[in-house]
GROMACS .gro file of C-alpha atoms in nm:
model
  485
    1MET     CA    1   0.029   3.026  -1.748
    2ASP     CA    2   0.156   2.764  -1.644
    3PRO     CA    3   0.512   2.623  -1.714
    4GLU     CA    4   0.374   2.290  -1.774
    5ALA     CA    5   0.187   2.490  -2.155
    6SER     CA    6   0.508   2.641  -2.232
    7TYR     CA    7   0.648   2.425  -2.480
    8GLY     CA    8   0.544   2.662  -2.793
    9ASP     CA    9   0.363   2.384  -2.920
   10GLU     CA   10   0.058   2.612  -2.982
   11SER     CA   11  -0.239   2.309  -2.955
   12LEU     CA   12  -0.017   2.190  -2.673
   13THR     CA   13  -0.048   2.529  -2.528
   14ALA     CA   14  -0.430   2.570  -2.565
   15SER     CA   15  -0.518   2.238  -2.450
   16ILE     CA   16  -0.362   2.254  -2.171
   17SER     CA   17  -0.448   2.599  -2.013
   18LEU     CA   18  -0.812   2.490  -2.062
   19ARG     CA   19  -0.731   2.151  -1.837
   20ARG     CA   20  -0.608   2.427  -1.619
   21ARG     CA   21  -0.890   2.610  -1.616
   22SER     CA   22  -1.150   2.361  -1.562
   23THR     CA   23  -1.357   2.191  -1.225
   24SER     CA   24  -1.071   1.877  -1.166
   25PHE     CA   25  -0.845   2.122  -1.048
   26SER     CA   26  -1.013   2.088  -0.720
   27ASP     CA   27  -1.016   1.670  -0.745
   28ASP     CA   28  -0.687   1.693  -0.821
   29TYR     CA   29  -0.513   1.912  -0.508
   30SER     CA   30  -0.688   1.671  -0.279
   31VAL     CA   31  -0.496   1.350  -0.455
   32GLN     CA   32  -0.203   1.576  -0.457
   33ARG     CA   33  -0.257   1.636  -0.021
   34THR     CA   34  -0.227   1.222  -0.069
   35ASN     CA   35   0.134   1.287  -0.118
   36ASP     CA   36   0.159   1.416   0.237
   37ASP     CA   37   0.010   1.192   0.460
   38ALA     CA   38   0.193   0.898   0.212
   39THR     CA   39   0.474   1.081   0.334
   40GLN     CA   40   0.362   1.152   0.669
   41CYS     CA   41   0.358   0.760   0.720
   42LYS     CA   42   0.686   0.693   0.600
   43TYR     CA   43   0.864   0.873   0.777
   44ALA     CA   44   0.652   0.741   1.132
   45ALA     CA   45   0.753   0.441   1.043
   46VAL     CA   46   1.179   0.492   0.928
   47GLN     CA   47   1.163   0.647   1.324
   48LEU     CA   48   1.061   0.366   1.518
   49GLY     CA   49   1.279   0.153   1.276
   50TYR     CA   50   1.092  -0.060   1.007
   51TRP     CA   51   1.313   0.003   0.771
   52LYS     CA   52   1.608   0.296   0.689
   53ASP     CA   53   1.608   0.597   0.471
   54GLU     CA   54   1.796   0.848   0.610
   55PHE     CA   55   1.652   1.077   0.322
   56LEU     CA   56   1.359   1.036   0.409
   57PRO     CA   57   1.346   1.314   0.721
   58ARG     CA   58   1.410   1.565   0.425
   59PHE     CA   59   1.095   1.585   0.284
   60ALA     CA   60   0.892   1.516   0.560
   61TYR     CA   61   0.727   1.769   0.866
   62THR     CA   62   0.951   1.725   1.168
   63GLY     CA   63   0.824   1.972   1.374
   64ALA     CA   64   0.558   1.833   1.625
   65PRO     CA   65   0.556   1.488   1.744
   66GLU     CA   66   0.409   1.173   1.499
   67ALA     CA   67   0.056   1.101   1.584
   68ARG     CA   68   0.105   0.663   1.592
   69ARG     CA   69  -0.015   0.524   1.314
   70ASP     CA   70  -0.138   0.162   1.422
   71PRO     CA   71   0.084  -0.060   1.349
   72GLU     CA   72  -0.076  -0.209   1.057
   73ILE     CA   73  -0.014   0.098   0.843
   74SER     CA   74   0.339   0.063   0.937
   75ILE     CA   75   0.382  -0.262   0.839
   76GLY     CA   76   0.159  -0.204   0.454
   77TYR     CA   77   0.391   0.016   0.399
   78TRP     CA   78   0.739  -0.140   0.503
   79ALA     CA   79   0.611  -0.394   0.308
   80ARG     CA   80   0.577  -0.148   0.039
   81VAL     CA   81   0.842  -0.032  -0.002
   82SER     CA   82   1.057  -0.340   0.016
   83ALA     CA   83   0.852  -0.509  -0.276
   84VAL     CA   84   0.929  -0.241  -0.515
   85HIS     CA   85   1.282  -0.172  -0.410
   86HIS     CA   86   1.379  -0.451  -0.429
   87LEU     CA   87   1.213  -0.497  -0.795
   88VAL     CA   88   1.382  -0.215  -0.903
   89GLU     CA   89   1.790  -0.317  -0.798
   90ARG     CA   90   1.721  -0.653  -1.008
   91PHE     CA   91   1.582  -0.498  -1.263
   92ILE     CA   92   1.897  -0.269  -1.262
   93ASP     CA   93   2.148  -0.585  -1.238
   94LYS     CA   94   1.983  -0.791  -1.460
   95THR     CA   95   2.021  -0.437  -1.762
   96GLU     CA   96   2.369  -0.405  -1.559
   97GLY     CA   97   2.260  -0.052  -1.537
   98GLN     CA   98   2.150   0.044  -1.935
   99CYS     CA   99   1.838   0.129  -1.832
  100GLN     CA  100   1.589   0.394  -1.715
  101ILE     CA  101   1.323   0.435  -1.454
  102ILE     CA  102   1.089   0.693  -1.508
  103SER     CA  103   0.880   0.736  -1.141
  104LEU     CA  104   0.468   0.830  -1.181
  105GLY     CA  105   0.340   1.059  -0.914
  106CYS     CA  106   0.674   1.020  -0.797
  107GLY     CA  107   0.553   1.288  -0.508
  108PHE     CA  108   0.833   1.254  -0.234
  109ASP     CA  109   0.926   0.988  -0.258
  110THR     CA  110   1.324   0.912  -0.226
  111LEU     CA  111   1.384   0.619  -0.417
  112PHE     CA  112   1.654   0.755  -0.627
  113TRP     CA  113   1.894   0.868  -0.321
  114ARG     CA  114   1.779   0.538  -0.166
  115LEU     CA  115   1.931   0.334  -0.514
  116LYS     CA  116   2.250   0.512  -0.521
  117LYS     CA  117   2.290   0.470  -0.163
  118ALA     CA  118   2.347   0.118  -0.215
  119GLY     CA  119   2.579   0.145  -0.562
  120LYS     CA  120   2.327   0.151  -0.813
  121THR     CA  121   2.331   0.329  -1.119
  122MET     CA  122   2.092   0.378  -1.399
  123LYS     CA  123   2.117   0.629  -1.724
  124LYS     CA  124   1.894   0.816  -1.577
  125PHE     CA  125   1.558   0.845  -1.337
  126VAL     CA  126   1.309   1.050  -1.475
  127ASP     CA  127   0.998   1.177  -1.144
  128VAL     CA  128   0.735   1.277  -1.286
  129ASP     CA  129   0.448   1.442  -1.076
  130PHE     CA  130   0.241   1.768  -1.072
  131SER     CA  131   0.401   2.061  -1.095
  132SER     CA  132   0.315   2.229  -0.777
  133VAL     CA  133   0.423   1.914  -0.583
  134THR     CA  134   0.774   1.911  -0.794
  135ALA     CA  135   0.833   2.257  -0.695
  136LYS     CA  136   0.801   2.132  -0.343
  137LYS     CA  137   1.018   1.910  -0.372
  138ILE     CA  138   1.289   2.121  -0.605
  139ARG     CA  139   1.319   2.358  -0.257
  140GLN     CA  140   1.335   2.086  -0.019
  141ILE     CA  141   1.600   1.911  -0.250
  142ARG     CA  142   1.772   2.249  -0.297
  143LYS     CA  143   1.757   2.301   0.067
  144PRO     CA  144   2.030   2.275   0.317
  145GLY     CA  145   2.079   1.967   0.550
  146THR     CA  146   2.251   1.704   0.631
  147PRO     CA  147   2.239   1.416   0.426
  148ASP     CA  148   2.324   1.642   0.119
  149LEU     CA  149   2.039   1.509  -0.180
  150VAL     CA  150   2.292   1.714  -0.418
  151SER     CA  151   2.574   1.522  -0.327
  152LEU     CA  152   2.480   1.238  -0.478
  153PHE     CA  153   2.340   1.402  -0.869
  154ASN     CA  154   2.687   1.327  -1.113
  155GLU     CA  155   2.567   1.691  -1.251
  156PRO     CA  156   2.521   2.004  -1.101
  157PRO     CA  157   2.115   2.130  -1.059
  158LYS     CA  158   2.020   2.272  -1.241
  159GLU     CA  159   1.598   2.398  -1.313
  160THR     CA  160   1.409   2.544  -1.514
  161GLN     CA  161   1.062   2.688  -1.513
  162HIS     CA  162   1.017   2.645  -1.122
  163THR     CA  163   0.865   2.297  -1.175
  164ASP     CA  164   1.159   2.141  -1.379
  165LEU     CA  165   1.521   1.927  -1.206
  166HIS     CA  166   1.713   1.802  -1.411
  167CYS     CA  167   2.123   1.686  -1.243
  168GLY     CA  168   2.233   1.372  -1.566
  169ASP     CA  169   2.105   1.104  -1.461
  170TYR     CA  170   1.853   1.237  -1.187
  171HIS     CA  171   1.520   1.436  -1.332
  172LEU     CA  172   1.225   1.603  -1.155
  173VAL     CA  173   1.024   1.761  -1.391
  174GLY     CA  174   0.613   1.799  -1.361
  175ALA     CA  175   0.381   1.731  -1.605
  176ASP     CA  176   0.037   1.542  -1.607
  177ILE     CA  177   0.067   1.211  -1.700
  178ARG     CA  178  -0.330   1.206  -1.866
  179GLN     CA  179  -0.245   1.427  -2.115
  180TRP     CA  180  -0.013   1.233  -2.338
  181ALA     CA  181   0.126   1.489  -2.596
  182GLU     CA  182   0.231   1.677  -2.249
  183PHE     CA  183   0.370   1.349  -2.061
  184LYS     CA  184   0.569   1.268  -2.384
  185ALA     CA  185   0.769   1.634  -2.450
  186LYS     CA  186   0.830   1.668  -2.105
  187LEU     CA  187   0.985   1.299  -2.145
  188ASP     CA  188   1.196   1.396  -2.467
  189SER     CA  189   1.296   1.721  -2.313
  190VAL     CA  190   1.542   1.507  -2.047
  191GLY     CA  191   1.693   1.315  -2.326
  192ILE     CA  192   1.471   0.955  -2.244
  193ASP     CA  193   1.632   0.691  -2.541
  194THR     CA  194   1.303   0.465  -2.586
  195THR     CA  195   1.544   0.170  -2.706
  196LEU     CA  196   1.671   0.168  -2.388
  197PRO     CA  197   1.512  -0.097  -2.123
  198THR     CA  198   1.222   0.136  -1.929
  199MET     CA  199   1.096   0.050  -1.609
  200PHE     CA  200   0.794   0.320  -1.479
  201ILE     CA  201   0.727   0.289  -1.117
  202ALA     CA  202   0.341   0.343  -1.052
  203GLU     CA  203   0.260   0.333  -0.671
  204CYS     CA  204  -0.117   0.468  -0.567
  205VAL     CA  205  -0.132   0.656  -0.883
  206LEU     CA  206  -0.353   0.508  -1.153
  207VAL     CA  207  -0.680   0.492  -0.902
  208TYR     CA  208  -0.709   0.838  -0.919
  209ILE     CA  209  -0.767   0.820  -1.372
  210SER     CA  210  -1.037   0.760  -1.518
  211VAL     CA  211  -1.019   0.425  -1.664
  212ASP     CA  212  -0.956   0.481  -2.003
  213GLN     CA  213  -0.660   0.790  -1.903
  214SER     CA  214  -0.482   0.473  -1.721
  215ALA     CA  215  -0.599   0.297  -2.059
  216GLN     CA  216  -0.493   0.507  -2.332
  217LEU     CA  217  -0.161   0.614  -2.115
  218LEU     CA  218  -0.120   0.199  -2.085
  219LYS     CA  219  -0.078   0.176  -2.422
  220SER     CA  220   0.105   0.476  -2.542
  221LEU     CA  221   0.390   0.390  -2.367
  222SER     CA  222   0.359   0.008  -2.434
  223ASP     CA  223   0.373   0.135  -2.828
  224THR     CA  224   0.654   0.391  -2.796
  225PHE     CA  225   0.843   0.192  -2.581
  226ASN     CA  226   1.079  -0.072  -2.764
  227THR     CA  227   1.135  -0.269  -2.407
  228ALA     CA  228   0.965  -0.144  -2.094
  229VAL     CA  229   0.866  -0.332  -1.737
  230PHE     CA  230   0.575  -0.096  -1.616
  231LEU     CA  231   0.579  -0.188  -1.167
  232ASN     CA  232   0.240  -0.115  -0.991
  233TYR     CA  233   0.114  -0.161  -0.649
  234GLU     CA  234  -0.270  -0.080  -0.636
  235GLN     CA  235  -0.566  -0.133  -0.484
  236VAL     CA  236  -0.680  -0.475  -0.519
  237ARG     CA  237  -1.043  -0.682  -0.425
  238ILE     CA  238  -1.239  -0.316  -0.350
  239LYS     CA  239  -1.622  -0.439  -0.402
  240ASP     CA  240  -1.610  -0.572  -0.053
  241THR     CA  241  -1.745  -0.457   0.247
  242PHE     CA  242  -1.375  -0.339   0.349
  243GLY     CA  243  -1.310  -0.207   0.004
  244SER     CA  244  -1.606  -0.037   0.025
  245VAL     CA  245  -1.481   0.160   0.413
  246MET     CA  246  -1.186   0.231   0.244
  247GLU     CA  247  -1.355   0.467  -0.109
  248LYS     CA  248  -1.644   0.664   0.177
  249ASN     CA  249  -1.383   0.720   0.361
  250LEU     CA  250  -1.150   0.915   0.073
  251GLU     CA  251  -1.493   1.028  -0.035
  252GLN     CA  252  -1.500   1.213   0.302
  253ARG     CA  253  -1.155   1.358   0.261
  254GLY     CA  254  -1.295   1.551  -0.126
  255ILE     CA  255  -1.076   1.242  -0.271
  256GLN     CA  256  -1.314   1.055  -0.580
  257LEU     CA  257  -1.077   0.763  -0.719
  258PRO     CA  258  -1.263   0.692  -1.063
  259GLY     CA  259  -1.022   0.368  -1.147
  260LEU     CA  260  -1.127   0.189  -0.844
  261PRO     CA  261  -1.288  -0.039  -1.150
  262ALA     CA  262  -0.959  -0.157  -1.275
  263CYS     CA  263  -0.920  -0.271  -0.879
  264SER     CA  264  -1.212  -0.523  -0.920
  265ASP     CA  265  -1.026  -0.828  -0.872
  266ILE     CA  266  -0.642  -0.946  -0.973
  267GLU     CA  267  -0.729  -1.066  -1.353
  268THR     CA  268  -0.916  -0.703  -1.346
  269GLN     CA  269  -0.562  -0.587  -1.269
  270ARG     CA  270  -0.431  -0.818  -1.511
  271GLU     CA  271  -0.714  -0.754  -1.822
  272ARG     CA  272  -0.584  -0.377  -1.798
  273PHE     CA  273  -0.272  -0.489  -1.912
  274LEU     CA  274  -0.325  -0.754  -2.176
  275ALA     CA  275  -0.561  -0.505  -2.298
  276ASN     CA  276  -0.344  -0.270  -2.408
  277GLY     CA  277  -0.017  -0.461  -2.565
  278TRP     CA  278   0.188  -0.538  -2.288
  279LYS     CA  279   0.240  -0.985  -2.329
  280ASN     CA  280   0.291  -1.112  -2.001
  281VAL     CA  281   0.145  -0.967  -1.700
  282ALA     CA  282   0.207  -1.104  -1.317
  283VAL     CA  283  -0.031  -0.963  -1.021
  284ILE     CA  284  -0.009  -1.077  -0.710
  285ASP     CA  285  -0.172  -0.982  -0.296
  286MET     CA  286  -0.012  -0.838  -0.110
  287ASN     CA  287  -0.031  -1.108   0.159
  288THR     CA  288   0.092  -1.300  -0.109
  289VAL     CA  289   0.446  -1.117  -0.089
  290TYR     CA  290   0.397  -1.084   0.282
  291LYS     CA  291   0.331  -1.450   0.351
  292LYS     CA  292   0.562  -1.584   0.063
  293LEU     CA  293   0.837  -1.405  -0.092
  294LEU     CA  294   0.974  -1.089   0.134
  295PRO     CA  295   1.248  -1.245   0.378
  296GLN     CA  296   1.083  -1.393   0.693
  297ASP     CA  297   1.262  -1.339   0.881
  298GLU     CA  298   1.270  -0.905   0.865
  299VAL     CA  299   0.931  -1.009   0.862
  300ALA     CA  300   0.923  -1.146   1.169
  301ARG     CA  301   1.138  -0.870   1.291
  302ILE     CA  302   0.866  -0.550   1.239
  303GLU     CA  303   0.674  -0.789   1.331
  304LYS     CA  304   0.834  -0.729   1.719
  305ILE     CA  305   0.822  -0.392   1.667
  306GLU     CA  306   0.455  -0.281   1.759
  307HIS     CA  307   0.246  -0.461   1.920
  308LEU     CA  308  -0.050  -0.635   1.642
  309ASP     CA  309  -0.354  -0.631   1.829
  310GLU     CA  310  -0.491  -0.847   1.563
  311MET     CA  311  -0.341  -1.015   1.339
  312GLU     CA  312  -0.688  -1.086   1.125
  313LEU     CA  313  -0.670  -0.719   1.035
  314LEU     CA  314  -0.315  -0.668   0.886
  315ARG     CA  315  -0.449  -0.982   0.666
  316GLN     CA  316  -0.745  -0.735   0.547
  317LEU     CA  317  -0.541  -0.476   0.473
  318LEU     CA  318  -0.289  -0.662   0.314
  319ASP     CA  319  -0.558  -0.891   0.085
  320HIS     CA  320  -0.676  -0.460  -0.064
  321TYR     CA  321  -0.329  -0.431  -0.245
  322CYS     CA  322  -0.147  -0.564  -0.503
  323ILE     CA  323   0.186  -0.561  -0.731
  324GLY     CA  324   0.129  -0.609  -1.096
  325TYR     CA  325   0.444  -0.694  -1.231
  326ALA     CA  326   0.406  -0.652  -1.672
  327LEU     CA  327   0.692  -0.652  -1.922
  328ASN     CA  328   0.683  -0.623  -2.308
  329ASP     CA  329   1.004  -0.637  -2.501
  330LYS     CA  330   0.945  -0.660  -2.880
  331SER     CA  331   1.323  -0.661  -2.928
  332GLU     CA  332   1.338  -0.998  -2.726
  333LYS     CA  333   1.615  -0.919  -2.611
  334PHE     CA  334   1.515  -0.833  -2.235
  335THR     CA  335   1.421  -1.229  -2.280
  336SER     CA  336   1.636  -1.409  -2.476
  337ARG     CA  337   1.831  -1.726  -2.464
  338LYS     CA  338   2.135  -1.545  -2.407
  339ASN     CA  339   2.046  -1.308  -2.162
  340SER     CA  340   1.781  -1.464  -1.973
  341PHE     CA  341   1.964  -1.533  -1.587
  342ARG     CA  342   1.766  -1.761  -1.295
  343MET     CA  343   1.841  -1.552  -0.874
  344SER     CA  344   1.694  -1.599  -0.547
  345LEU     CA  345   1.720  -1.327  -0.286
  346SER     CA  346   1.508  -1.458  -0.058
  347GLN     CA  347   1.216  -1.603  -0.142
  348TRP     CA  348   1.208  -1.424  -0.516
  349LYS     CA  349   1.213  -1.630  -0.772
  350LEU     CA  350   1.335  -1.412  -1.065
  351ASP     CA  351   1.389  -1.643  -1.378
  352TYR     CA  352   1.351  -1.519  -1.697
  353PHE     CA  353   1.287  -1.878  -1.919
  354VAL     CA  354   0.993  -2.052  -1.731
  355PRO     CA  355   0.716  -2.017  -2.009
  356SER     CA  356   0.434  -1.766  -1.814
  357ARG     CA  357   0.133  -1.917  -1.747
  358ASN     CA  358   0.021  -1.585  -1.680
  359CYS     CA  359   0.080  -1.482  -2.042
  360ARG     CA  360  -0.215  -1.468  -2.307
  361THR     CA  361  -0.126  -1.672  -2.520
  362SER     CA  362   0.127  -1.970  -2.496
  363ASP     CA  363   0.498  -1.798  -2.723
  364SER     CA  364   0.769  -1.798  -2.546
  365ALA     CA  365   0.747  -1.533  -2.289
  366PHE     CA  366   0.926  -1.520  -1.977
  367ASN     CA  367   0.794  -1.487  -1.618
  368PRO     CA  368   0.901  -1.103  -1.468
  369PRO     CA  369   1.043  -1.029  -1.195
  370GLY     CA  370   0.975  -1.111  -0.873
  371PHE     CA  371   0.700  -1.429  -1.020
  372HIS     CA  372   0.684  -1.810  -1.034
  373THR     CA  373   0.443  -2.038  -1.064
  374GLY     CA  374   0.422  -2.136  -0.690
  375ALA     CA  375   0.318  -1.778  -0.577
  376THR     CA  376   0.009  -1.788  -0.817
  377SER     CA  377  -0.096  -2.116  -0.731
  378ALA     CA  378  -0.084  -1.979  -0.370
  379GLN     CA  379  -0.296  -1.646  -0.480
  380GLN     CA  380  -0.551  -1.884  -0.721
  381HIS     CA  381  -0.592  -2.107  -0.429
  382VAL     CA  382  -0.727  -1.890  -0.153
  383ASP     CA  383  -0.732  -2.046   0.179
  384SER     CA  384  -1.061  -2.012   0.286
  385ASP     CA  385  -1.053  -2.240   0.516
  386GLN     CA  386  -0.809  -1.988   0.753
  387ALA     CA  387  -1.031  -1.721   0.639
  388SER     CA  388  -1.365  -1.957   0.811
  389GLU     CA  389  -1.179  -1.994   1.087
  390GLN     CA  390  -1.002  -1.667   1.138
  391GLN     CA  391  -1.371  -1.551   1.156
  392GLU     CA  392  -1.516  -1.770   1.385
  393HIS     CA  393  -1.191  -1.675   1.581
  394LEU     CA  394  -1.307  -1.297   1.582
  395ALA     CA  395  -1.678  -1.390   1.669
  396LYS     CA  396  -1.627  -1.680   1.999
  397LYS     CA  397  -1.319  -1.299   2.146
  398ARG     CA  398  -1.579  -1.114   2.125
  399ALA     CA  399  -1.847  -1.308   2.232
  400TRP     CA  400  -1.623  -1.374   2.547
  401ASP     CA  401  -1.613  -1.031   2.651
  402VAL     CA  402  -1.966  -0.985   2.615
  403ALA     CA  403  -2.005  -1.249   2.839
  404MET     CA  404  -1.731  -1.218   3.098
  405ALA     CA  405  -1.848  -0.837   3.149
  406PRO     CA  406  -2.076  -0.884   3.408
  407ALA     CA  407  -1.831  -1.156   3.592
  408LYS     CA  408  -1.507  -0.858   3.593
  409SER     CA  409  -1.733  -0.645   3.751
  410LEU     CA  410  -1.807  -0.854   4.048
  411PRO     CA  411  -1.549  -0.737   4.234
  412MET     CA  412  -1.610  -0.426   4.209
  413ASN     CA  413  -1.974  -0.480   4.327
  414MET     CA  414  -1.864  -0.633   4.626
  415PHE     CA  415  -1.641  -0.361   4.701
  416MET     CA  416  -1.882  -0.194   4.758
  417MET     CA  417  -2.185  -0.409   4.903
  418TYR     CA  418  -1.926  -0.448   5.158
  419MET     CA  419  -1.890   0.017   5.194
  420ALA     CA  420  -2.263   0.004   5.256
  421GLY     CA  421  -2.229  -0.182   5.526
  422ARG     CA  422  -2.494  -0.416   5.668
  423SER     CA  423  -2.705  -0.233   5.911
  424ASP     CA  424  -3.081  -0.269   5.757
  425GLN     CA  425  -3.240   0.146   5.788
  426ASN     CA  426  -3.582   0.002   5.672
  427THR     CA  427  -3.884  -0.164   5.834
  428GLY     CA  428  -4.027  -0.511   5.719
  429SER     CA  429  -4.311  -0.370   5.642
  430MET     CA  430  -4.186  -0.211   5.300
  431ILE     CA  431  -4.039  -0.495   5.220
  432ILE     CA  432  -4.336  -0.628   4.972
  433HIS     CA  433  -4.372  -0.277   4.869
  434LYS     CA  434  -4.015  -0.325   4.740
  435LEU     CA  435  -4.021  -0.626   4.567
  436VAL     CA  436  -4.386  -0.466   4.351
  437PHE     CA  437  -4.169  -0.193   4.240
  438ILE     CA  438  -3.871  -0.398   4.126
  439LEU     CA  439  -4.112  -0.676   3.955
  440GLY     CA  440  -4.285  -0.403   3.782
  441ASN     CA  441  -3.989  -0.261   3.669
  442LEU     CA  442  -3.904  -0.607   3.551
  443GLY     CA  443  -4.157  -0.656   3.335
  444ALA     CA  444  -4.127  -0.327   3.163
  445ILE     CA  445  -3.766  -0.388   3.109
  446ALA     CA  446  -3.866  -0.689   3.046
  447LEU     CA  447  -4.062  -0.604   2.745
  448ALA     CA  448  -3.852  -0.313   2.600
  449ILE     CA  449  -3.663  -0.584   2.530
  450TYR     CA  450  -3.802  -0.816   2.319
  451LYS     CA  451  -3.978  -0.522   2.127
  452VAL     CA  452  -3.612  -0.412   1.980
  453HIS     CA  453  -3.518  -0.768   1.933
  454THR     CA  454  -3.856  -0.791   1.682
  455MET     CA  455  -3.718  -0.455   1.585
  456GLY     CA  456  -3.361  -0.635   1.518
  457LEU     CA  457  -3.148  -0.373   1.720
  458LEU     CA  458  -3.068  -0.538   1.980
  459PRO     CA  459  -2.670  -0.687   1.826
  460ASN     CA  460  -2.735  -1.033   1.851
  461THR     CA  461  -2.568  -1.236   1.632
  462PRO     CA  462  -2.172  -1.243   1.452
  463SER     CA  463  -2.281  -0.958   1.271
  464ASP     CA  464  -2.346  -0.650   1.466
  465TRP     CA  465  -2.047  -0.708   1.618
  466LEU     CA  466  -1.804  -0.811   1.323
  467GLU     CA  467  -1.811  -0.528   1.002
  468PHE     CA  468  -1.697  -0.906   0.717
  469ILE     CA  469  -1.997  -1.127   0.805
  470PRO     CA  470  -2.282  -1.014   0.647
  471GLN     CA  471  -2.591  -0.928   0.810
  472PRO     CA  472  -2.854  -1.301   0.772
  473GLN     CA  473  -3.137  -1.242   0.652
  474ARG     CA  474  -3.471  -1.029   0.904
  475VAL     CA  475  -3.733  -1.282   0.833
  476GLN     CA  476  -4.118  -1.211   0.942
  477TYR     CA  477  -4.357  -1.450   0.999
  478SER     CA  478  -4.785  -1.492   1.059
  479ILE     CA  479  -4.936  -1.617   1.371
  480PHE     CA  480  -5.285  -1.705   1.252
  481SER     CA  481  -5.125  -1.858   0.906
  482SER     CA  482  -4.806  -2.053   1.076
  483THR     CA  483  -4.583  -1.943   0.700
  484TYR     CA  484  -4.325  -1.733   0.677
  485VAL     CA  485  -4.267  -1.471   0.470
   0.00000   0.00000   0.00000
């Protein structure tokens, strides 16, 4: 029997055992493999100096040289790690450490150790993932090495069922967040206090479960905890060409994304929280976070680590991810005037006393950390002119590359002609035959070019070279009637 099913509750045990035998097992395994990919991508970025994480090598595979990742991928991970770490730190500071943090689908993330290294303390930090993932993480935690992960716990580690680890302020538990009864039982087993301010972190997690399952999870968390914050990093704007390509690539790896309908745009991301009891919600795409909210001196530093061929590729990547911050405070202690505060770290505006424009109602709710009206304004007024200029720039650049290709080959052709010499090996009587042969072949080539052009096979439009430009509508016409169809 799976260890997660041994709580003594017969109905819970039966439902979990039945689920373990379902056909979703292979899908779950594919999802779990994404943890390995993310860990290796982060490790590659850390090795290049994008950010410091001395704990990550304890979980990454370091036995072979890392394959080179595109700079856009490393920068995207840097923006993600920096934004999440910053918001978590601000939450801990706001509550003066009297809080709980629960990381959903934690994988091999090292957030707990990085926070402890930075001197941050909290009542409890709970990592949650599939039992197969937590079992591997426990082995890596217990394995001797440098740095010593166990030394940062405030109590000696106690392992149960080979999938759960309890170390005082840190807990690692195996559970399926799609099953609320199972998940809630694991939270109760580690002594989670539903009256304490609690932050839930989900980084590309909800997209792997259905919209109904994520709605049930969000509703249950909203109903159960008095003061809760949900920090969600996830895909957005997945209905365009870029999103379709991303989805197809994941499908080829056997990874299904049943939660994609909630990732259609910024509004659907907000609505999923508002519809399930969360009162104060802000969602900002990562492009806005990268350009306006993260420290720009750090942005300048990381952009120099590797050469970026095209900033447009990075812009597209960041445009398709977002950070959502939802706040629910039933007691109103967390957002009361007495406890309100104003802080600024770089360009992140952490102001709990500004009425939120993202609320469904016009009550006295306050903006969550990482949100200010300037960012919302920038989000709503997308730089359409800048986007069109970028597309025009790429189209012109590609056109010049094609146009200059023959000219670039001239030096080599001239050298080959020089090496061929000047002596005429043929008699003058053959010149006419050669000309006829050349003209005949040119005519055949011209007919072939005309034919493939009429079939639409020639790459002579910008959409043939740039994927994000839509293909033009092909027009057919009749010679006799002179009308277009």
